[in-house]
Short mmCIF file of C-alpha atoms and ligand atoms in Angstrom, two decimals:
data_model
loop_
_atom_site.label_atom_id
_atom_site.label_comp_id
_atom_site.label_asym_id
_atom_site.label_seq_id
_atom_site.Cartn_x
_atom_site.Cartn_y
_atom_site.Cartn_z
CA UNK A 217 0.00 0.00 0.00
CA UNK A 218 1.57 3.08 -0.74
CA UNK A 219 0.22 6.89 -0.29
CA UNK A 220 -0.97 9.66 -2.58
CA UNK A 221 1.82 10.17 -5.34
CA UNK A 222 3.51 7.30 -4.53
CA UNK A 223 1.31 4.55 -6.54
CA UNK A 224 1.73 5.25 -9.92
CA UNK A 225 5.36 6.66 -9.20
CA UNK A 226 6.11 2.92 -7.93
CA UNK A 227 4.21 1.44 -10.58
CA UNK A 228 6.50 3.08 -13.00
CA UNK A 229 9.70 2.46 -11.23
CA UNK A 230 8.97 -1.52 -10.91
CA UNK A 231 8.60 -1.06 -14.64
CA UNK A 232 11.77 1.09 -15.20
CA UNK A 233 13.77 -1.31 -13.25
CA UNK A 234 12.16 -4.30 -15.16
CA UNK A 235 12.78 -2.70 -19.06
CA UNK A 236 16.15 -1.47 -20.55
CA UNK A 237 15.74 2.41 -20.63
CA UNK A 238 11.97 2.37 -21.62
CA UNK A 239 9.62 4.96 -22.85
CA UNK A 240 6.13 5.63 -20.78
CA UNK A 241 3.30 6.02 -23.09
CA UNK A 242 0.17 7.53 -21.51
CA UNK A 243 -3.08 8.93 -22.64
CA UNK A 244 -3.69 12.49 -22.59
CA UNK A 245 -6.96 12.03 -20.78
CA UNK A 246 -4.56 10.00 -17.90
CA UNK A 247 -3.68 11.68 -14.87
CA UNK A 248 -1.31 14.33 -13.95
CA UNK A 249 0.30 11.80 -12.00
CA UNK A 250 1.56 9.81 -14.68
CA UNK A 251 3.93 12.54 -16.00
CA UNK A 252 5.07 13.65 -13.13
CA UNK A 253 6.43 10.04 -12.16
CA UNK A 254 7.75 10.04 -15.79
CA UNK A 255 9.66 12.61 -14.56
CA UNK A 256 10.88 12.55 -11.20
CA UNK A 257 12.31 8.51 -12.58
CA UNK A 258 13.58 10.56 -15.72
CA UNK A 259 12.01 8.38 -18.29
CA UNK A 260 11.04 9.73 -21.61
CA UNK A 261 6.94 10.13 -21.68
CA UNK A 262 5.18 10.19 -25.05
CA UNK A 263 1.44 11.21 -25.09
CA UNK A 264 -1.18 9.15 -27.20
CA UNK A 265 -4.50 10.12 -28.32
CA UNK A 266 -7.90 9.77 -27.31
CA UNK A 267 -11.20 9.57 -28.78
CA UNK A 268 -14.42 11.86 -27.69
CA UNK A 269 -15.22 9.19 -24.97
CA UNK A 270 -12.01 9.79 -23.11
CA UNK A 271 -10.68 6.30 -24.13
CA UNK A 272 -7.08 5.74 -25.41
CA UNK A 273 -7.90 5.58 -29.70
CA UNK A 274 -6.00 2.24 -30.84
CA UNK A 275 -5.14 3.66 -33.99
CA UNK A 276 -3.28 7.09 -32.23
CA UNK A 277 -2.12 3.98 -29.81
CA UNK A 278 -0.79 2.06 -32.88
CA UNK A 279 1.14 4.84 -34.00
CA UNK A 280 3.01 5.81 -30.92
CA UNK A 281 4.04 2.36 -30.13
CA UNK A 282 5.03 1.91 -34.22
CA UNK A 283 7.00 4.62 -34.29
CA UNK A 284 8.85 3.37 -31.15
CA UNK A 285 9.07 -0.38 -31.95
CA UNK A 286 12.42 -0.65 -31.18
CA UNK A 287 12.26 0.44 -27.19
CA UNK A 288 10.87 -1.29 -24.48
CA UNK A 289 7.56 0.43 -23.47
CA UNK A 290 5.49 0.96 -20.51
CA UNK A 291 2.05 1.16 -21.22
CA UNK A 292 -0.18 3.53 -18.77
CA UNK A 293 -3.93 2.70 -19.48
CA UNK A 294 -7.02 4.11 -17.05
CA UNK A 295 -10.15 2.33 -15.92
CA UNK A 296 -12.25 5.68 -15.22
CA UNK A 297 -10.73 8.55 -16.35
CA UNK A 298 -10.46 11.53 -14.55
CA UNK A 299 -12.15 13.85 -16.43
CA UNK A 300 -14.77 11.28 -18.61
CA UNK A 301 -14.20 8.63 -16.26
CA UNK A 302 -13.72 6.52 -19.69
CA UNK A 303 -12.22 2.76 -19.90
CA UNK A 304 -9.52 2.22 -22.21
CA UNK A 305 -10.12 -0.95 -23.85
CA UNK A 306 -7.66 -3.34 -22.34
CA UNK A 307 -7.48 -6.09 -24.55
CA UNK A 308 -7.12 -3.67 -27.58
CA UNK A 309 -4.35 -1.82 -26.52
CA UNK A 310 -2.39 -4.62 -25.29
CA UNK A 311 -3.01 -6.60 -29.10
CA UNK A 312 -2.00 -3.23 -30.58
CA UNK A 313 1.82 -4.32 -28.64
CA UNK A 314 1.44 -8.17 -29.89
CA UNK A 315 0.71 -6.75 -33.14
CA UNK A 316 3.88 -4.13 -33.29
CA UNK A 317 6.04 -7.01 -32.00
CA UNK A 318 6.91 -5.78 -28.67
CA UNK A 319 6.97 -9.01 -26.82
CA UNK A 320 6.50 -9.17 -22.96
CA UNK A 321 9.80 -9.11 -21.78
CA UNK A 322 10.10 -5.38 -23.51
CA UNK A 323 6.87 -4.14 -22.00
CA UNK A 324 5.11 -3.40 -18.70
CA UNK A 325 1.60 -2.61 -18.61
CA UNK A 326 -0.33 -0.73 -15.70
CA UNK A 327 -3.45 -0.03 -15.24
CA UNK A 328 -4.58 3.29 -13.52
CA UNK A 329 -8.23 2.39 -11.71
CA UNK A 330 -7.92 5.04 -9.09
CA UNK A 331 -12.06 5.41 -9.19
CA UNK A 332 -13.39 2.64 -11.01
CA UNK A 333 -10.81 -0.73 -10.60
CA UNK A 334 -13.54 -0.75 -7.80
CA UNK A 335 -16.30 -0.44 -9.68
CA UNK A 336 -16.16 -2.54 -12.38
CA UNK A 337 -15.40 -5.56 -11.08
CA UNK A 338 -18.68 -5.71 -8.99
CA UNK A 339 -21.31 -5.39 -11.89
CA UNK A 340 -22.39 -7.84 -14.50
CA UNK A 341 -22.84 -7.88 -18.42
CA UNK A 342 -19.40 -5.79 -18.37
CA UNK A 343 -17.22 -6.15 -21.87
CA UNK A 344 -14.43 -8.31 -20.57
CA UNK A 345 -11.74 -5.37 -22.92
CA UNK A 346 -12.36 -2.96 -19.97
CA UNK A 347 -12.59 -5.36 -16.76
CA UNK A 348 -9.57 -4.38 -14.91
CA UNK A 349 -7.89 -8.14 -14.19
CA UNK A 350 -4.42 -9.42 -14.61
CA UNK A 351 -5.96 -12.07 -17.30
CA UNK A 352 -5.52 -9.59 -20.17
CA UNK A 353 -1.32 -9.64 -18.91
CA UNK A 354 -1.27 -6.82 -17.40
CA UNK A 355 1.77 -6.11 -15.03
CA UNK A 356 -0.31 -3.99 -12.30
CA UNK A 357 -3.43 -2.33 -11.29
CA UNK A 358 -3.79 0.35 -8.75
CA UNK A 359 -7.10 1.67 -6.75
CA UNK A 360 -7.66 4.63 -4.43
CA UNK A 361 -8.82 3.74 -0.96
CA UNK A 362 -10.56 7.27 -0.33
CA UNK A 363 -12.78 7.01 -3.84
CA UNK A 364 -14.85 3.75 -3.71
CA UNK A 365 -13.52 2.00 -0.81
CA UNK A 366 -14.06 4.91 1.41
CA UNK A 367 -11.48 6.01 3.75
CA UNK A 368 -11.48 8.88 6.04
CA UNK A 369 -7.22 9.52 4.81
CA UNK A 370 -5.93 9.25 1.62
CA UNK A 371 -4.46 6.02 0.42
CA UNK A 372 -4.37 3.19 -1.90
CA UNK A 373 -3.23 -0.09 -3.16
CA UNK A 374 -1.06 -1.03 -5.85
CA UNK A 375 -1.11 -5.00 -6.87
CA UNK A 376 1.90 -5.91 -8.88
CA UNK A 377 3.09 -9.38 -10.41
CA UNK A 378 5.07 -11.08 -7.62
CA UNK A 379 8.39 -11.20 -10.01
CA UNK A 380 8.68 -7.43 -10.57
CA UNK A 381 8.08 -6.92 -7.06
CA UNK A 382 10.73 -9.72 -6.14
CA UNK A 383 13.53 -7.80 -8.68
CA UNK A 384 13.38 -4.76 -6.75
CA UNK A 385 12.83 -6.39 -3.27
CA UNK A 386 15.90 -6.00 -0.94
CA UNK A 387 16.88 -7.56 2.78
CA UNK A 388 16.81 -5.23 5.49
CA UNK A 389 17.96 -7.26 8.70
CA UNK A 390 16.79 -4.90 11.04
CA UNK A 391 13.06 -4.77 9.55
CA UNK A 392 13.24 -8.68 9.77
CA UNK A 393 11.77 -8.67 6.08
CA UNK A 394 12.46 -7.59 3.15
CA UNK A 395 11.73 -4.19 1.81
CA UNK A 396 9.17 -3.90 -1.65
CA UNK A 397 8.22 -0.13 -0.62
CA UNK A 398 9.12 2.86 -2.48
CA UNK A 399 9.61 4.90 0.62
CA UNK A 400 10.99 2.10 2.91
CA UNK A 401 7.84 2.95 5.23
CA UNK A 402 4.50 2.68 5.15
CA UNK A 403 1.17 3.67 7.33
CA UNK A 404 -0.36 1.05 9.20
CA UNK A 405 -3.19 2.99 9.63
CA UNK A 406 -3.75 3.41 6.09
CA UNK A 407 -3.73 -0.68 5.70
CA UNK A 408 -6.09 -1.40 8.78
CA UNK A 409 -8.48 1.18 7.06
CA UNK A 410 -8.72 -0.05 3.80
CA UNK A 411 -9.40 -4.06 5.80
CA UNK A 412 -11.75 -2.49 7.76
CA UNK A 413 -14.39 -1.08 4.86
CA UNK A 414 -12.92 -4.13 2.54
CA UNK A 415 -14.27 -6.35 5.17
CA UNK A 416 -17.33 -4.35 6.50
CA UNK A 417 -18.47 -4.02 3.02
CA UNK A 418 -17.31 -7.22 1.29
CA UNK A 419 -18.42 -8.25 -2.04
CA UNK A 420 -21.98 -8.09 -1.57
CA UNK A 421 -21.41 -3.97 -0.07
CA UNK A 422 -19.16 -3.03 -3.13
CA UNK A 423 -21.73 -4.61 -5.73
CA UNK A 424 -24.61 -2.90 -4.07
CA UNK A 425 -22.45 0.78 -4.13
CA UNK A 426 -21.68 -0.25 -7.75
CA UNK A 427 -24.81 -0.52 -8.88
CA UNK A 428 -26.86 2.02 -6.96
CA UNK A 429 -23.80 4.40 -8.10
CA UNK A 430 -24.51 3.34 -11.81
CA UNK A 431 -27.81 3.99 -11.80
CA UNK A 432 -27.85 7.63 -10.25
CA UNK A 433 -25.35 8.27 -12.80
CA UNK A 434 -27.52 6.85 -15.25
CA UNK A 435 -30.61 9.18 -13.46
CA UNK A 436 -28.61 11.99 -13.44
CA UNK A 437 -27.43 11.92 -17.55
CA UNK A 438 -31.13 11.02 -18.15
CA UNK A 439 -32.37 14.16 -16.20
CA UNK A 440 -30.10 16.17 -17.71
CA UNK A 441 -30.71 14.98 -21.26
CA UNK A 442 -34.45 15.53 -21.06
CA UNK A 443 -33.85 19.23 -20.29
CA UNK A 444 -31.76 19.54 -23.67
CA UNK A 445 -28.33 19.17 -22.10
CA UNK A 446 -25.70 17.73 -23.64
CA UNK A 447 -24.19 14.95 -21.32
CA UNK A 448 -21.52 12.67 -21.60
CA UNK A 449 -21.90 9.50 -19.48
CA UNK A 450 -19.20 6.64 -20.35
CA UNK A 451 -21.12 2.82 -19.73
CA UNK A 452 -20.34 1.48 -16.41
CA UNK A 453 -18.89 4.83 -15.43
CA UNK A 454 -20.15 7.02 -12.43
CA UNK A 455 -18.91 10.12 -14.19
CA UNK A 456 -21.45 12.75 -15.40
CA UNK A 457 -19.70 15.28 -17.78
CA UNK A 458 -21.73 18.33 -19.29
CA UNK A 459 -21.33 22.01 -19.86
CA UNK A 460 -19.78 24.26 -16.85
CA UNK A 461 -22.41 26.50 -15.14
CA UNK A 462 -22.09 29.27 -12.74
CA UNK A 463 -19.44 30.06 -10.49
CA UNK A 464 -22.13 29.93 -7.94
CA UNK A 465 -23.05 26.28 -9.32
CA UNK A 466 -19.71 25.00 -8.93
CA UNK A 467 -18.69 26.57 -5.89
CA UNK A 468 -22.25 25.48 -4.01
CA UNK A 469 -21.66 21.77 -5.61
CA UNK A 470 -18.07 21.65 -5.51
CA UNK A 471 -17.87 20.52 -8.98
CA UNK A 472 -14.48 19.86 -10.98
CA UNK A 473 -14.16 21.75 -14.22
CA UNK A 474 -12.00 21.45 -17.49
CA UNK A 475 -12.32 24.24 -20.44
CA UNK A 476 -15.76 24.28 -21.07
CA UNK A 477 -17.22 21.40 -19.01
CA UNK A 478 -17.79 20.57 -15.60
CA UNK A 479 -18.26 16.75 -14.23
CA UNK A 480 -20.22 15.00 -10.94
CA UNK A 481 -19.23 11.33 -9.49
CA UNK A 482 -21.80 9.91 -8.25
CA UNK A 483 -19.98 8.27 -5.22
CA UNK A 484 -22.24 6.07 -2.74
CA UNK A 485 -22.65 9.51 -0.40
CA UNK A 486 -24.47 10.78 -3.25
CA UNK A 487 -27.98 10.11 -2.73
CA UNK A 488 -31.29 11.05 -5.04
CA UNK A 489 -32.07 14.16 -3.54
CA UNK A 490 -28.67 15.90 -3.43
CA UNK A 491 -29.13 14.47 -7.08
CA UNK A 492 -32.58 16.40 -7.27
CA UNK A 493 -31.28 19.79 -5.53
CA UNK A 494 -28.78 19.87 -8.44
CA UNK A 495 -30.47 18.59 -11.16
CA UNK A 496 -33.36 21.59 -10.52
CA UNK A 497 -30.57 24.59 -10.06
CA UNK A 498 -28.91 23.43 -13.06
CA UNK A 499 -31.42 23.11 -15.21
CA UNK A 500 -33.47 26.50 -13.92
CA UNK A 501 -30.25 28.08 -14.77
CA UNK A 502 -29.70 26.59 -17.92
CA UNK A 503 -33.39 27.38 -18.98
CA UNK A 504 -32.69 31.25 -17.80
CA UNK A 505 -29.76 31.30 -19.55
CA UNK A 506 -31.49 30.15 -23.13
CA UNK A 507 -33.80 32.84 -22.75
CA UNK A 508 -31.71 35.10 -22.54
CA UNK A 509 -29.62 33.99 -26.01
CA UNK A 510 -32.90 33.35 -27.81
CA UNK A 511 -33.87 36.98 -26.15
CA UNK A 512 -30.72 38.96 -27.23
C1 LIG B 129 -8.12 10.23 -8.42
C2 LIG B 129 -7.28 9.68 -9.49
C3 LIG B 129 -5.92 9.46 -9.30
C4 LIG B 129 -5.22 9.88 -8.06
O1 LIG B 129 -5.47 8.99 -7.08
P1 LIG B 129 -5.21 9.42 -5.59
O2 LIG B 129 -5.45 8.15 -4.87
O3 LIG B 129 -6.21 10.49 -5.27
O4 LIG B 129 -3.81 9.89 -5.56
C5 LIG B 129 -5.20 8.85 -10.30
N1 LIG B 129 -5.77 8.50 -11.46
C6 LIG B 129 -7.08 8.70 -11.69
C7 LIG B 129 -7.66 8.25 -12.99
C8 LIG B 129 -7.88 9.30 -10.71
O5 LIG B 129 -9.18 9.51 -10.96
#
């Protein structure tokens, strides 16, 4: 378990120290975080395309890794993007490094699911390209424990193939173990947190948040969409996504924006009538507001 920056920063050093002076390809709808490792560990980053959903494009993917065919790569892919909270297509993008010849021992594949590698795996009729599992051969997957899983502190887990974590794994005689950490310490309070909602919940808890998350996302896009909104709502994703209203709006409903558009998660705190209060502010706004354009 490691702590805020720390996940994806170890997830790309167990992959540095696995490849021969590799390249990190990431899409630019991945996280800031992703870089920023890239660049503390001094690796070269290249960014790769996605489409309008927020998913990583295969044929922008295709490209990136063609044109760099003779380096060892780590891939980067997201389950739940930050912004669209999209799914890049898992099996696709790894067939797009079969395909370019970069066999396994020159690659190292993680998987970002900060919001939904918690989601997903608790609902049914799912494509089995975007189910986050270490079946597609992946190298690692990481989660948040303060999204889904529901910590009071920030944390989270990072679950990496036992031989990369074995390569970088070294005796320490006064811990009486070996150290696999990227700081050499960790917080125990962190790990008893995360058992203590993995356990309270347990399957049958994370499916339920899952699903009643899915469907007040679903509730929410519909609402929206019957007003004349445009709304982008990814399958299986508890990310809303449509245009950025007032300061007020945002400030009162602490929404995150990007250019243009503003998004909501519906996370298991967020019941139907919080849903309600903002569905009717937004939407008496946005009906004021088309007045006033047909009006001028
Ligand atoms: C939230 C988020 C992160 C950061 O995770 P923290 O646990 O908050 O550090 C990384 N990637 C994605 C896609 C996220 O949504």
């Amino acid at each position: 378990m490691e702590g805020l920056p720390a996940r994806q920063l170890a997830g790309v050093y167990l992959a540095r120290e696995t490849l021969d002076n590799p390249v990190l390809i990431y899409s630019t709808e991945a996280h800031y975080s992703l870089p920023k490792a890239a660049k503390i560990l001094r690796i070269e980053a290249l960014t790769c395309g996605a489409d309008c959903s927020g998913a990583i494009s295969p044929d922008a993917l295709s490209g990136v890794i063609h044109a760099n065919r003779h380096r060892s790569i780590i891939l980067a892919l997201t389950s739940g993007t930050t912004i669209k909270g999209a799914h890049d297509d898992i099996t696709s993008c790894v067939s797009v490094l079969d395909r370019v010849g970069i066999d396994p021992s020159r690659r190292f594949v993680h998987v970002d699911g900060a919001l939904n590698a918690m989601v997903l795996p608790f609902v049914d009729g799912l494509p089995n390209c975007i189910r986050p599992s270490f079946r597609h051969g992946i190298d690692s997957v990481s989660t948040s424990g303060h999204k889904m899983i529901g910590t009071p502190m920030p944390c989270g887990i990072l679950v990496v193939r036992r031989e990369h974590v074995s390569r970088v794994a070294s005796a320490v005689s006064y811990l009486r173990s070996d150290d696999t950490t990227l700081m050499g310490s960790r917080n125990g309070h962190a790990v008893l947190a995360i058992w203590n909602r993995v356990m309270r919940l347990g399957i049958a808890g994370f499916r339920h948040n899952a699903r009643t998350c899915i469907e007040r996302a679903e509730g929410l896009a519909a609402a929206f969409r019957s007003a004349g909104i445009p709304v982008l709502l990814n399958p299986w994703s508890l990310t809303v996504v449509f245009p950025k209203p007032s300061e007020r709006l945002v400030s009162e409903y602490q929404l995150a924006c990007h250019d243009n558009s503003a998004h909501a998660i519906v996370m298991p705190n967020v019941k139907a009538d919080l849903i309600d209060r903002f569905v009717g502010a937004y939407t008496a706004e946005w009906r004021c507001n088309s007045r006033q354009k047909v009006s001028s």
